[in-house]
């Protein structure tokens, strides 16, 4: 069984996806060196779609769908993250220790935060995807394994 999907409307509006990624990245606790929210400032899904191989169609009806796919992606997608980081590692270390055990370093104990912008590109993915669609609940996409093979 084969199917085609048009990739261009999917890449046209990525604002909602950026907001959802930003929210997901900030749900769990961050290491103390990251002192601000992680923000997905730029997201480009690339010009080529992923390759999908249908492995199983579990539930197919007019208002719902469940399928398992093998997915691989070697396109030109990229995303840019922005945040602020603590550039003084001694300050980060000292903030995790009780006050009575800290050395008395005056200059080194002050914080120094700097902006950081990282662009992740040349993303290579390969894995198994479970896609569930329901008119009532929307779309759920779950990776069965860690799909990340490499990135720059």
PDB file of C-alpha atoms in Angstrom:
ATOM      1  CA  UNK A   1       0.000   0.000   0.000  1.00  0.00           C
ATOM      2  CA  UNK A   2       1.332   3.435  -0.876  1.00  0.00           C
ATOM      3  CA  UNK A   3       0.147   6.958  -0.350  1.00  0.00           C
ATOM      4  CA  UNK A   4       1.326  10.484  -1.064  1.00  0.00           C
ATOM      5  CA  UNK A   5       1.034  13.503   1.147  1.00  0.00           C
ATOM      6  CA  UNK A   6       1.725  17.103   0.295  1.00  0.00           C
ATOM      7  CA  UNK A   7       4.626  18.359   2.433  1.00  0.00           C
ATOM      8  CA  UNK A   8       4.376  22.082   1.551  1.00  0.00           C
ATOM      9  CA  UNK A   9       1.268  22.972   3.640  1.00  0.00           C
ATOM     10  CA  UNK A  10       2.850  21.253   6.629  1.00  0.00           C
ATOM     11  CA  UNK A  11       5.947  23.441   6.457  1.00  0.00           C
ATOM     12  CA  UNK A  12       4.050  26.684   5.830  1.00  0.00           C
ATOM     13  CA  UNK A  13       2.917  27.412   9.399  1.00  0.00           C
ATOM     14  CA  UNK A  14       5.184  26.156  12.168  1.00  0.00           C
ATOM     15  CA  UNK A  15       4.227  28.675  14.876  1.00  0.00           C
ATOM     16  CA  UNK A  16       2.060  26.228  16.823  1.00  0.00           C
ATOM     17  CA  UNK A  17       4.717  23.508  16.607  1.00  0.00           C
ATOM     18  CA  UNK A  18       7.356  25.955  17.915  1.00  0.00           C
ATOM     19  CA  UNK A  19       5.092  26.866  20.843  1.00  0.00           C
ATOM     20  CA  UNK A  20       4.451  23.204  21.672  1.00  0.00           C
ATOM     21  CA  UNK A  21       8.169  22.341  21.506  1.00  0.00           C
ATOM     22  CA  UNK A  22       9.043  25.330  23.700  1.00  0.00           C
ATOM     23  CA  UNK A  23       6.442  24.251  26.247  1.00  0.00           C
ATOM     24  CA  UNK A  24       7.670  20.635  26.226  1.00  0.00           C
ATOM     25  CA  UNK A  25      11.326  21.667  26.657  1.00  0.00           C
ATOM     26  CA  UNK A  26      10.471  23.747  29.737  1.00  0.00           C
ATOM     27  CA  UNK A  27       8.269  21.212  31.555  1.00  0.00           C
ATOM     28  CA  UNK A  28      11.050  19.259  33.215  1.00  0.00           C
ATOM     29  CA  UNK A  29      13.733  20.717  35.488  1.00  0.00           C
ATOM     30  CA  UNK A  30      16.785  22.100  33.722  1.00  0.00           C
ATOM     31  CA  UNK A  31      20.402  21.872  34.858  1.00  0.00           C
ATOM     32  CA  UNK A  32      21.500  24.843  37.010  1.00  0.00           C
ATOM     33  CA  UNK A  33      23.721  26.170  34.224  1.00  0.00           C
ATOM     34  CA  UNK A  34      20.584  27.043  32.189  1.00  0.00           C
ATOM     35  CA  UNK A  35      19.110  30.095  33.912  1.00  0.00           C
ATOM     36  CA  UNK A  36      16.244  30.972  31.562  1.00  0.00           C
ATOM     37  CA  UNK A  37      13.577  29.246  29.496  1.00  0.00           C
ATOM     38  CA  UNK A  38      14.580  27.291  26.413  1.00  0.00           C
ATOM     39  CA  UNK A  39      12.844  28.944  23.467  1.00  0.00           C
ATOM     40  CA  UNK A  40      12.488  27.422  20.013  1.00  0.00           C
ATOM     41  CA  UNK A  41      13.020  30.642  18.067  1.00  0.00           C
ATOM     42  CA  UNK A  42      13.219  29.133  14.600  1.00  0.00           C
ATOM     43  CA  UNK A  43      11.864  25.908  13.144  1.00  0.00           C
ATOM     44  CA  UNK A  44      12.130  24.796   9.545  1.00  0.00           C
ATOM     45  CA  UNK A  45      10.844  21.346   8.605  1.00  0.00           C
ATOM     46  CA  UNK A  46      12.902  21.331   5.423  1.00  0.00           C
ATOM     47  CA  UNK A  47      11.959  20.837   1.812  1.00  0.00           C
ATOM     48  CA  UNK A  48      11.877  17.033   1.738  1.00  0.00           C
ATOM     49  CA  UNK A  49       9.421  14.871   3.701  1.00  0.00           C
ATOM     50  CA  UNK A  50      10.395  11.825   5.751  1.00  0.00           C
ATOM     51  CA  UNK A  51      10.252   8.351   4.206  1.00  0.00           C
ATOM     52  CA  UNK A  52       7.445   6.303   5.719  1.00  0.00           C
ATOM     53  CA  UNK A  53       6.902   2.564   5.401  1.00  0.00           C
ATOM     54  CA  UNK A  54       3.569   1.193   6.593  1.00  0.00           C
ATOM     55  CA  UNK A  55       4.122  -1.691   9.001  1.00  0.00           C
ATOM     56  CA  UNK A  56       0.655  -2.096  10.463  1.00  0.00           C
ATOM     57  CA  UNK A  57      -2.788  -0.529  10.245  1.00  0.00           C
ATOM     58  CA  UNK A  58      -4.528  -1.353  13.495  1.00  0.00           C
ATOM     59  CA  UNK A  59      -7.714   0.671  13.469  1.00  0.00           C
ATOM     60  CA  UNK A  60      -9.214   2.289  10.403  1.00  0.00           C
ATOM     61  CA  UNK A  61     -12.570   4.035  10.389  1.00  0.00           C
ATOM     62  CA  UNK A  62     -14.026   7.267   9.103  1.00  0.00           C
ATOM     63  CA  UNK A  63     -13.353   9.126  12.361  1.00  0.00           C
ATOM     64  CA  UNK A  64     -10.219   7.357  13.624  1.00  0.00           C
ATOM     65  CA  UNK A  65      -6.953   5.825  12.477  1.00  0.00           C
ATOM     66  CA  UNK A  66      -4.089   3.968  14.127  1.00  0.00           C
ATOM     67  CA  UNK A  67      -0.975   2.931  12.283  1.00  0.00           C
ATOM     68  CA  UNK A  68       2.608   1.878  12.903  1.00  0.00           C
ATOM     69  CA  UNK A  69       5.234   3.171  10.491  1.00  0.00           C
ATOM     70  CA  UNK A  70       8.954   2.871   9.974  1.00  0.00           C
ATOM     71  CA  UNK A  71      10.242   6.396   9.462  1.00  0.00           C
ATOM     72  CA  UNK A  72      13.554   7.735   8.249  1.00  0.00           C
ATOM     73  CA  UNK A  73      14.499  11.353   7.658  1.00  0.00           C
ATOM     74  CA  UNK A  74      17.661  12.764   6.109  1.00  0.00           C
ATOM     75  CA  UNK A  75      16.369  16.131   4.940  1.00  0.00           C
ATOM     76  CA  UNK A  76      17.371  19.727   5.518  1.00  0.00           C
ATOM     77  CA  UNK A  77      15.268  20.558   8.593  1.00  0.00           C
ATOM     78  CA  UNK A  78      16.731  22.694  11.380  1.00  0.00           C
ATOM     79  CA  UNK A  79      15.720  24.364  14.608  1.00  0.00           C
ATOM     80  CA  UNK A  80      17.240  27.165  16.655  1.00  0.00           C
ATOM     81  CA  UNK A  81      17.110  27.287  20.458  1.00  0.00           C
ATOM     82  CA  UNK A  82      17.679  30.407  22.551  1.00  0.00           C
ATOM     83  CA  UNK A  83      18.283  30.706  26.277  1.00  0.00           C
ATOM     84  CA  UNK A  84      20.616  32.268  28.835  1.00  0.00           C
ATOM     85  CA  UNK A  85      23.318  30.251  30.565  1.00  0.00           C
ATOM     86  CA  UNK A  86      25.459  30.692  33.656  1.00  0.00           C
ATOM     87  CA  UNK A  87      28.994  31.290  32.390  1.00  0.00           C
ATOM     88  CA  UNK A  88      30.610  31.112  35.835  1.00  0.00           C
ATOM     89  CA  UNK A  89      30.871  27.391  36.676  1.00  0.00           C
ATOM     90  CA  UNK A  90      32.037  28.122  40.225  1.00  0.00           C
ATOM     91  CA  UNK A  91      28.858  30.095  40.893  1.00  0.00           C
ATOM     92  CA  UNK A  92      26.755  27.203  39.583  1.00  0.00           C
ATOM     93  CA  UNK A  93      28.676  24.749  41.764  1.00  0.00           C
ATOM     94  CA  UNK A  94      28.461  26.961  44.846  1.00  0.00           C
ATOM     95  CA  UNK A  95      24.712  27.471  44.476  1.00  0.00           C
ATOM     96  CA  UNK A  96      24.180  23.723  45.001  1.00  0.00           C
ATOM     97  CA  UNK A  97      26.199  23.554  48.249  1.00  0.00           C
ATOM     98  CA  UNK A  98      25.157  24.590  51.769  1.00  0.00           C
ATOM     99  CA  UNK A  99      26.351  28.079  52.715  1.00  0.00           C
ATOM    100  CA  UNK A 100      28.584  26.892  55.582  1.00  0.00           C
ATOM    101  CA  UNK A 101      30.595  24.596  53.246  1.00  0.00           C
ATOM    102  CA  UNK A 102      31.225  27.169  50.513  1.00  0.00           C
ATOM    103  CA  UNK A 103      34.657  28.771  50.145  1.00  0.00           C
ATOM    104  CA  UNK A 104      34.740  32.537  50.640  1.00  0.00           C
ATOM    105  CA  UNK A 105      35.367  33.663  47.049  1.00  0.00           C
ATOM    106  CA  UNK A 106      33.973  37.148  46.518  1.00  0.00           C
ATOM    107  CA  UNK A 107      34.475  37.782  42.787  1.00  0.00           C
ATOM    108  CA  UNK A 108      33.923  34.184  41.713  1.00  0.00           C
ATOM    109  CA  UNK A 109      30.679  33.910  43.628  1.00  0.00           C
ATOM    110  CA  UNK A 110      28.849  36.454  41.476  1.00  0.00           C
ATOM    111  CA  UNK A 111      26.833  35.187  38.545  1.00  0.00           C
ATOM    112  CA  UNK A 112      27.572  35.877  34.905  1.00  0.00           C
ATOM    113  CA  UNK A 113      24.782  35.021  32.511  1.00  0.00           C
ATOM    114  CA  UNK A 114      25.227  35.179  28.769  1.00  0.00           C
ATOM    115  CA  UNK A 115      22.769  34.614  25.926  1.00  0.00           C
ATOM    116  CA  UNK A 116      23.128  31.379  24.002  1.00  0.00           C
ATOM    117  CA  UNK A 117      21.737  30.497  20.592  1.00  0.00           C
ATOM    118  CA  UNK A 118      22.187  27.006  19.158  1.00  0.00           C
ATOM    119  CA  UNK A 119      21.071  25.841  15.722  1.00  0.00           C
ATOM    120  CA  UNK A 120      20.572  22.106  15.282  1.00  0.00           C
ATOM    121  CA  UNK A 121      20.817  21.021  11.648  1.00  0.00           C
ATOM    122  CA  UNK A 122      21.585  18.007   9.466  1.00  0.00           C
ATOM    123  CA  UNK A 123      19.117  16.040  11.559  1.00  0.00           C
ATOM    124  CA  UNK A 124      19.029  12.304  10.816  1.00  0.00           C
ATOM    125  CA  UNK A 125      16.131  10.285  12.217  1.00  0.00           C
ATOM    126  CA  UNK A 126      15.222   6.619  11.942  1.00  0.00           C
ATOM    127  CA  UNK A 127      12.688   4.803  14.045  1.00  0.00           C
ATOM    128  CA  UNK A 128       9.255   3.335  14.510  1.00  0.00           C
ATOM    129  CA  UNK A 129       6.319   5.722  14.796  1.00  0.00           C
ATOM    130  CA  UNK A 130       2.851   5.072  16.171  1.00  0.00           C
ATOM    131  CA  UNK A 131       0.323   7.507  14.723  1.00  0.00           C
ATOM    132  CA  UNK A 132      -3.155   7.745  16.214  1.00  0.00           C
ATOM    133  CA  UNK A 133      -5.797  10.062  14.785  1.00  0.00           C
ATOM    134  CA  UNK A 134      -9.224  10.675  16.246  1.00  0.00           C
ATOM    135  CA  UNK A 135     -11.685  13.407  15.295  1.00  0.00           C
ATOM    136  CA  UNK A 136     -12.468  13.893  18.980  1.00  0.00           C
ATOM    137  CA  UNK A 137      -8.917  13.796  20.408  1.00  0.00           C
ATOM    138  CA  UNK A 138      -6.797  14.969  17.460  1.00  0.00           C
ATOM    139  CA  UNK A 139      -3.423  13.533  16.464  1.00  0.00           C
ATOM    140  CA  UNK A 140      -0.983  11.694  18.716  1.00  0.00           C
ATOM    141  CA  UNK A 141       2.485  10.788  17.468  1.00  0.00           C
ATOM    142  CA  UNK A 142       4.710   8.514  19.570  1.00  0.00           C
ATOM    143  CA  UNK A 143       8.175   7.171  18.818  1.00  0.00           C
ATOM    144  CA  UNK A 144       8.680   3.570  19.919  1.00  0.00           C
ATOM    145  CA  UNK A 145      12.436   4.082  20.170  1.00  0.00           C
ATOM    146  CA  UNK A 146      14.873   6.998  20.216  1.00  0.00           C
ATOM    147  CA  UNK A 147      14.864   8.054  16.545  1.00  0.00           C
ATOM    148  CA  UNK A 148      17.842  10.444  16.641  1.00  0.00           C
ATOM    149  CA  UNK A 149      20.813   9.108  14.689  1.00  0.00           C
ATOM    150  CA  UNK A 150      22.852  12.293  14.304  1.00  0.00           C
ATOM    151  CA  UNK A 151      22.758  16.084  14.100  1.00  0.00           C
ATOM    152  CA  UNK A 152      25.100  19.065  13.828  1.00  0.00           C
TER     153      UNK A 152
END
